[in-house]
GROMACS .gro file of N, CA and C in nm:
model
  330
    1ASP      N    1  11.434   7.136  12.273
    1ASP     CA    2  11.364   7.041  12.186
    1ASP      C    3  11.306   7.113  12.064
    2LYS      N    4  11.243   7.226  12.091
    2LYS     CA    5  11.185   7.304  11.982
    2LYS      C    6  11.295   7.359  11.891
    3PHE      N    7  11.406   7.398  11.951
    3PHE     CA    8  11.519   7.450  11.874
    3PHE      C    9  11.575   7.344  11.779
    4THR      N   10  11.592   7.222  11.826
    4THR     CA   11  11.645   7.114  11.742
    4THR      C   12  11.548   7.080  11.628
    5SER      N   13  11.420   7.085  11.656
    5SER     CA   14  11.324   7.056  11.549
    5SER      C   15  11.327   7.166  11.443
    6GLN      N   16  11.347   7.291  11.485
    6GLN     CA   17  11.357   7.400  11.388
    6GLN      C   18  11.485   7.385  11.304
    7LEU      N   19  11.594   7.347  11.369
    7LEU     CA   20  11.718   7.324  11.294
    7LEU      C   21  11.703   7.209  11.194
    8ARG      N   22  11.635   7.105  11.235
    8ARG     CA   23  11.610   6.991  11.147
    8ARG      C   24  11.527   7.033  11.025
    9ASP      N   25  11.422   7.111  11.049
    9ASP     CA   26  11.338   7.160  10.940
    9ASP      C   27  11.417   7.251  10.846
   10LEU      N   28  11.498   7.335  10.904
   10LEU     CA   29  11.580   7.426  10.824
   10LEU      C   30  11.679   7.349  10.737
   11SER      N   31  11.741   7.245  10.794
   11SER     CA   32  11.836   7.166  10.715
   11SER      C   33  11.764   7.089  10.604
   12LYS      N   34  11.641   7.043  10.629
   12LYS     CA   35  11.563   6.976  10.524
   12LYS      C   36  11.533   7.071  10.409
   13LYS      N   37  11.492   7.192  10.443
   13LYS     CA   38  11.464   7.292  10.341
   13LYS      C   39  11.588   7.324  10.260
   14LYS      N   40  11.700   7.334  10.329
   14LYS     CA   41  11.825   7.366  10.261
   14LYS      C   42  11.864   7.255  10.163
   15ARG      N   43  11.848   7.129  10.205
   15ARG     CA   44  11.877   7.016  10.115
   15ARG      C   45  11.785   7.016   9.994
   16GLU      N   46  11.657   7.044  10.015
   16GLU     CA   47  11.562   7.048   9.905
   16GLU      C   48  11.596   7.160   9.807
   17ASP      N   49  11.640   7.274   9.862
   17ASP     CA   50  11.678   7.385   9.775
   17ASP      C   51  11.800   7.350   9.691
   18THR      N   52  11.897   7.281   9.749
   18THR     CA   53  12.015   7.243   9.671
   18THR      C   54  11.978   7.139   9.565
   19LEU      N   55  11.885   7.050   9.595
   19LEU     CA   56  11.840   6.953   9.495
   19LEU      C   57  11.770   7.023   9.380
   20LYS      N   58  11.688   7.120   9.411
   20LYS     CA   59  11.620   7.196   9.306
   20LYS      C   60  11.721   7.270   9.221
   21PHE      N   61  11.824   7.321   9.280
   21PHE     CA   62  11.928   7.391   9.206
   21PHE      C   63  11.997   7.297   9.108
   22HIS      N   64  12.029   7.177   9.150
   22HIS     CA   65  12.096   7.081   9.064
   22HIS      C   66  12.006   7.035   8.950
   23ILE      N   67  11.879   7.025   8.976
   23ILE     CA   68  11.787   6.983   8.871
   23ILE      C   69  11.776   7.091   8.764
   24LYS      N   70  11.775   7.216   8.803
   24LYS     CA   71  11.763   7.326   8.708
   24LYS      C   72  11.894   7.356   8.637
   25PHE      N   73  12.003   7.306   8.687
   25PHE     CA   74  12.134   7.333   8.630
   25PHE      C   75  12.145   7.269   8.492
   26ASN      N   76  12.173   7.349   8.391
   26ASN     CA   77  12.182   7.300   8.254
   26ASN      C   78  12.310   7.354   8.190
   27LEU      N   79  12.386   7.267   8.128
   27LEU     CA   80  12.512   7.308   8.067
   27LEU      C   81  12.486   7.378   7.934
   28ALA      N   82  12.549   7.491   7.915
   28ALA     CA   83  12.528   7.570   7.793
   28ALA      C   84  12.596   7.505   7.673
   29HIS      N   85  12.701   7.431   7.695
   29HIS     CA   86  12.776   7.373   7.585
   29HIS      C   87  12.729   7.232   7.548
   30LYS      N   88  12.623   7.184   7.609
   30LYS     CA   89  12.577   7.047   7.586
   30LYS      C   90  12.536   7.024   7.439
   31LYS      N   91  12.471   7.123   7.377
   31LYS     CA   92  12.432   7.109   7.236
   31LYS      C   93  12.554   7.095   7.146
   32LEU      N   94  12.654   7.176   7.173
   32LEU     CA   95  12.777   7.169   7.093
   32LEU      C   96  12.848   7.037   7.114
   33GLN      N   97  12.850   6.990   7.236
   33GLN     CA   98  12.912   6.861   7.265
   33GLN      C   99  12.839   6.748   7.193
   34ASN      N  100  12.706   6.751   7.192
   34ASN     CA  101  12.629   6.650   7.120
   34ASN      C  102  12.655   6.656   6.971
   35ARG      N  103  12.663   6.777   6.915
   35ARG     CA  104  12.689   6.795   6.772
   35ARG      C  105  12.825   6.737   6.735
   36LEU      N  106  12.926   6.766   6.814
   36LEU     CA  107  13.060   6.716   6.786
   36LEU      C  108  13.067   6.564   6.797
   37SER      N  109  12.995   6.507   6.892
   37SER     CA  110  12.996   6.361   6.905
   37SER      C  111  12.922   6.296   6.789
   38GLN      N  112  12.816   6.361   6.738
   38GLN     CA  113  12.747   6.308   6.620
   38GLN      C  114  12.837   6.311   6.498
   39MET      N  115  12.911   6.420   6.480
   39MET     CA  116  13.000   6.430   6.365
   39MET      C  117  13.115   6.330   6.375
   40GLU      N  118  13.166   6.311   6.495
   40GLU     CA  119  13.272   6.212   6.515
   40GLU      C  120  13.221   6.072   6.483
   41SER      N  121  13.101   6.044   6.528
   41SER     CA  122  13.040   5.914   6.502
   41SER      C  123  13.021   5.892   6.352
   42PHE      N  124  12.973   5.994   6.281
   42PHE     CA  125  12.955   5.982   6.136
   42PHE      C  126  13.088   5.956   6.067
   43ARG      N  127  13.189   6.029   6.106
   43ARG     CA  128  13.320   6.011   6.040
   43ARG      C  129  13.378   5.872   6.065
   44LEU      N  130  13.362   5.822   6.186
   44LEU     CA  131  13.411   5.687   6.215
   44LEU      C  132  13.334   5.583   6.135
   45GLN      N  133  13.202   5.600   6.126
   45GLN     CA  134  13.121   5.507   6.048
   45GLN      C  135  13.157   5.515   5.900
   46HIS      N  136  13.185   5.634   5.852
   46HIS     CA  137  13.224   5.651   5.712
   46HIS      C  138  13.357   5.581   5.684
   47GLU      N  139  13.453   5.598   5.774
   47GLU     CA  140  13.582   5.532   5.756
   47GLU      C  141  13.566   5.381   5.755
   48GLN      N  142  13.481   5.329   5.843
   48GLN     CA  143  13.457   5.185   5.846
   48GLN      C  144  13.392   5.138   5.717
   49LEU      N  145  13.294   5.213   5.667
   49LEU     CA  146  13.228   5.178   5.541
   49LEU      C  147  13.328   5.179   5.426
   50GLN      N  148  13.412   5.280   5.423
   50GLN     CA  149  13.512   5.291   5.317
   50GLN      C  150  13.610   5.173   5.323
   51MET      N  151  13.651   5.133   5.442
   51MET     CA  152  13.743   5.019   5.454
   51MET      C  153  13.676   4.890   5.409
   52VAL      N  154  13.548   4.871   5.443
   52VAL     CA  155  13.477   4.750   5.403
   52VAL      C  156  13.463   4.745   5.251
   53ILE      N  157  13.425   4.856   5.190
   53ILE     CA  158  13.409   4.859   5.044
   53ILE      C  159  13.543   4.831   4.977
   54ASN      N  160  13.650   4.892   5.029
   54ASN     CA  161  13.782   4.869   4.970
   54ASN      C  162  13.824   4.722   4.982
   55ARG      N  163  13.795   4.660   5.099
   55ARG     CA  164  13.830   4.519   5.115
   55ARG      C  165  13.753   4.430   5.018
   56VAL      N  166  13.624   4.456   5.004
   56VAL     CA  167  13.541   4.376   4.914
   56VAL      C  168  13.586   4.393   4.770
   57LEU      N  169  13.613   4.517   4.731
   57LEU     CA  170  13.656   4.542   4.594
   57LEU      C  171  13.797   4.487   4.569
   58LYS      N  172  13.880   4.489   4.672
   58LYS     CA  173  14.014   4.432   4.656
   58LYS      C  174  14.006   4.281   4.631
   59LEU      N  175  13.915   4.214   4.705
   59LEU     CA  176  13.895   4.071   4.682
   59LEU      C  177  13.843   4.046   4.542
   60ALA      N  178  13.754   4.133   4.494
   60ALA     CA  179  13.702   4.118   4.358
   60ALA      C  180  13.814   4.139   4.256
   61GLN      N  181  13.902   4.234   4.282
   61GLN     CA  182  14.014   4.258   4.192
   61GLN      C  183  14.108   4.138   4.189
   62GLN      N  184  14.134   4.081   4.305
   62GLN     CA  185  14.223   3.965   4.310
   62GLN      C  186  14.162   3.848   4.234
   63ALA      N  187  14.032   3.832   4.243
   63ALA     CA  188  13.965   3.725   4.170
   63ALA      C  189  13.974   3.750   4.020
   64LYS      N  190  13.964   3.877   3.978
   64LYS     CA  191  13.973   3.909   3.835
   64LYS      C  192  14.114   3.888   3.783
   65LYS      N  193  14.212   3.922   3.863
   65LYS     CA  194  14.351   3.905   3.820
   65LYS      C  195  14.389   3.758   3.812
   66SER      N  196  14.328   3.679   3.899
   66SER     CA  197  14.348   3.533   3.906
   66SER      C  198  14.495   3.493   3.900
   67GLY      N  199  14.561   3.519   4.010
   67GLY     CA  200  14.699   3.476   4.018
   67GLY      C  201  14.796   3.589   4.045
   68ALA      N  202  14.760   3.711   4.012
   68ALA     CA  203  14.850   3.823   4.040
   68ALA      C  204  14.848   3.849   4.189
   69THR      N  205  14.963   3.878   4.244
   69THR     CA  206  14.971   3.898   4.389
   69THR      C  207  14.961   4.046   4.423
   70THR      N  208  14.881   4.075   4.525
   70THR     CA  209  14.873   4.211   4.578
   70THR      C  210  14.882   4.201   4.729
   71SER      N  211  14.937   4.302   4.791
   71SER     CA  212  14.950   4.299   4.936
   71SER      C  213  14.815   4.328   5.000
   72SER      N  214  14.782   4.253   5.104
   72SER     CA  215  14.652   4.271   5.170
   72SER      C  216  14.656   4.380   5.276
   73THR      N  217  14.772   4.442   5.296
   73THR     CA  218  14.780   4.545   5.399
   73THR      C  219  14.736   4.681   5.346
   74THR      N  220  14.747   4.705   5.216
   74THR     CA  221  14.705   4.835   5.164
   74THR      C  222  14.555   4.835   5.145
   75GLU      N  223  14.495   4.951   5.164
   75GLU     CA  224  14.350   4.963   5.157
   75GLU      C  225  14.306   5.037   5.031
   76THR      N  226  14.396   5.060   4.936
   76THR     CA  227  14.359   5.131   4.815
   76THR      C  228  14.310   5.033   4.710
   77VAL      N  229  14.227   5.083   4.621
   77VAL     CA  230  14.168   5.000   4.516
   77VAL      C  231  14.210   5.058   4.383
   78ASP      N  232  14.253   4.972   4.291
   78ASP     CA  233  14.289   5.015   4.157
   78ASP      C  234  14.160   5.036   4.078
   79GLU      N  235  14.127   5.161   4.049
   79GLU     CA  236  13.999   5.192   3.987
   79GLU      C  237  13.993   5.148   3.841
   80GLN      N  238  14.105   5.120   3.778
   80GLN     CA  239  14.104   5.077   3.639
   80GLN      C  240  14.047   4.937   3.624
   81LEU      N  241  14.054   4.855   3.729
   81LEU     CA  242  14.006   4.718   3.721
   81LEU      C  243  13.861   4.704   3.765
   82LEU      N  244  13.797   4.813   3.804
   82LEU     CA  245  13.659   4.806   3.854
   82LEU      C  246  13.559   4.820   3.740
   83ASP      N  247  13.444   4.755   3.757
   83ASP     CA  248  13.338   4.778   3.660
   83ASP      C  249  13.257   4.901   3.704
   84GLU      N  250  13.156   4.937   3.629
   84GLU     CA  251  13.084   5.062   3.652
   84GLU      C  252  13.016   5.067   3.789
   85ASP      N  253  12.953   4.958   3.831
   85ASP     CA  254  12.884   4.958   3.960
   85ASP      C  255  12.981   4.973   4.076
   86GLU      N  256  13.093   4.904   4.069
   86GLU     CA  257  13.192   4.913   4.176
   86GLU      C  258  13.252   5.052   4.182
   87LEU      N  259  13.281   5.109   4.067
   87LEU     CA  260  13.336   5.244   4.061
   87LEU      C  261  13.236   5.346   4.114
   88LEU      N  262  13.109   5.326   4.085
   88LEU     CA  263  13.005   5.415   4.135
   88LEU      C  264  12.996   5.410   4.287
   89ALA      N  265  13.009   5.291   4.344
   89ALA     CA  266  13.004   5.277   4.490
   89ALA      C  267  13.119   5.352   4.556
   90VAL      N  268  13.238   5.340   4.501
   90VAL     CA  269  13.355   5.411   4.556
   90VAL      C  270  13.336   5.561   4.545
   91LYS      N  271  13.286   5.607   4.431
   91LYS     CA  272  13.266   5.751   4.412
   91LYS      C  273  13.158   5.805   4.504
   92GLU      N  274  13.051   5.729   4.527
   92GLU     CA  275  12.943   5.775   4.616
   92GLU      C  276  12.991   5.790   4.760
   93VAL      N  277  13.076   5.698   4.804
   93VAL     CA  278  13.129   5.707   4.941
   93VAL      C  279  13.218   5.830   4.953
   94ARG      N  280  13.300   5.855   4.853
   94ARG     CA  281  13.386   5.974   4.856
   94ARG      C  282  13.303   6.102   4.851
   95LEU      N  283  13.200   6.103   4.768
   95LEU     CA  284  13.114   6.220   4.755
   95LEU      C  285  13.039   6.249   4.886
   96ALA      N  286  12.993   6.145   4.953
   96ALA     CA  287  12.923   6.164   5.081
   96ALA      C  288  13.016   6.228   5.183
   97TYR      N  289  13.138   6.185   5.187
   97TYR     CA  290  13.232   6.245   5.283
   97TYR      C  291  13.269   6.387   5.243
   98ASP      N  292  13.284   6.412   5.113
   98ASP     CA  293  13.315   6.548   5.068
   98ASP      C  294  13.202   6.645   5.105
   99ASN      N  295  13.078   6.598   5.100
   99ASN     CA  296  12.965   6.683   5.139
   99ASN      C  297  12.968   6.716   5.287
  100VAL      N  298  13.017   6.625   5.368
  100VAL     CA  299  13.022   6.648   5.512
  100VAL      C  300  13.140   6.737   5.549
  101LYS      N  301  13.244   6.737   5.469
  101LYS     CA  302  13.361   6.819   5.498
  101LYS      C  303  13.326   6.968   5.504
  102VAL      N  304  13.231   7.011   5.422
  102VAL     CA  305  13.197   7.153   5.415
  102VAL      C  306  13.099   7.195   5.524
  103VAL      N  307  13.048   7.103   5.603
  103VAL     CA  308  12.954   7.135   5.710
  103VAL      C  309  13.030   7.200   5.824
  104ASP      N  310  12.975   7.310   5.874
  104ASP     CA  311  13.036   7.380   5.988
  104ASP      C  312  12.991   7.309   6.115
  105CYS      N  313  13.083   7.247   6.184
  105CYS     CA  314  13.048   7.169   6.304
  105CYS      C  315  13.008   7.257   6.421
  106LEU      N  316  13.042   7.384   6.418
  106LEU     CA  317  13.007   7.476   6.526
  106LEU      C  318  12.871   7.542   6.505
  107ASP      N  319  12.810   7.523   6.389
  107ASP     CA  320  12.680   7.580   6.362
  107ASP      C  321  12.571   7.493   6.423
  108LEU      N  322  12.501   7.545   6.521
  108LEU     CA  323  12.400   7.467   6.593
  108LEU      C  324  12.258   7.496   6.544
  109SER      N  325  12.244   7.580   6.444
  109SER     CA  326  12.110   7.607   6.391
  109SER      C  327  12.065   7.490   6.305
  110ASN      N  328  11.936   7.470   6.300
  110ASN     CA  329  11.884   7.358   6.221
  110ASN      C  330  11.856   7.408   6.086
   0.00000   0.00000   0.00000
C-alpha cells in the first residue's frame, strides 16, 4: 500500500515536471516567423489596395472617354488620362511598396 502511494506521488511529480518543461519551452525562430507573416500581410494588403485604386481609376477613365471600350480584365491604368490627384495616388502607392522592398525581412532589430 505504501509502495503504490509512493509510485503515485512519483508519477504526479513527473507529470508536473513535464508540464513545467512545456511551459518554459520557447521557439527561437518565433520572432522571425512573426516578422515574415507581418511582411506577407503588408504585401497582400498593398496588392489589394493597388487593385482597388486601379479599378476605381479605370472606371474614371472609362467615364472620361465616354464610349471608348477598354477591357475590364486588365488592371493597368493609362496615366496620361489621369488628373493630378489620381496620378499622385498611384505614385504614392508605388512609392510605399518601393520603400518596403529595401527592408531586410531577416533583420529582427528594432
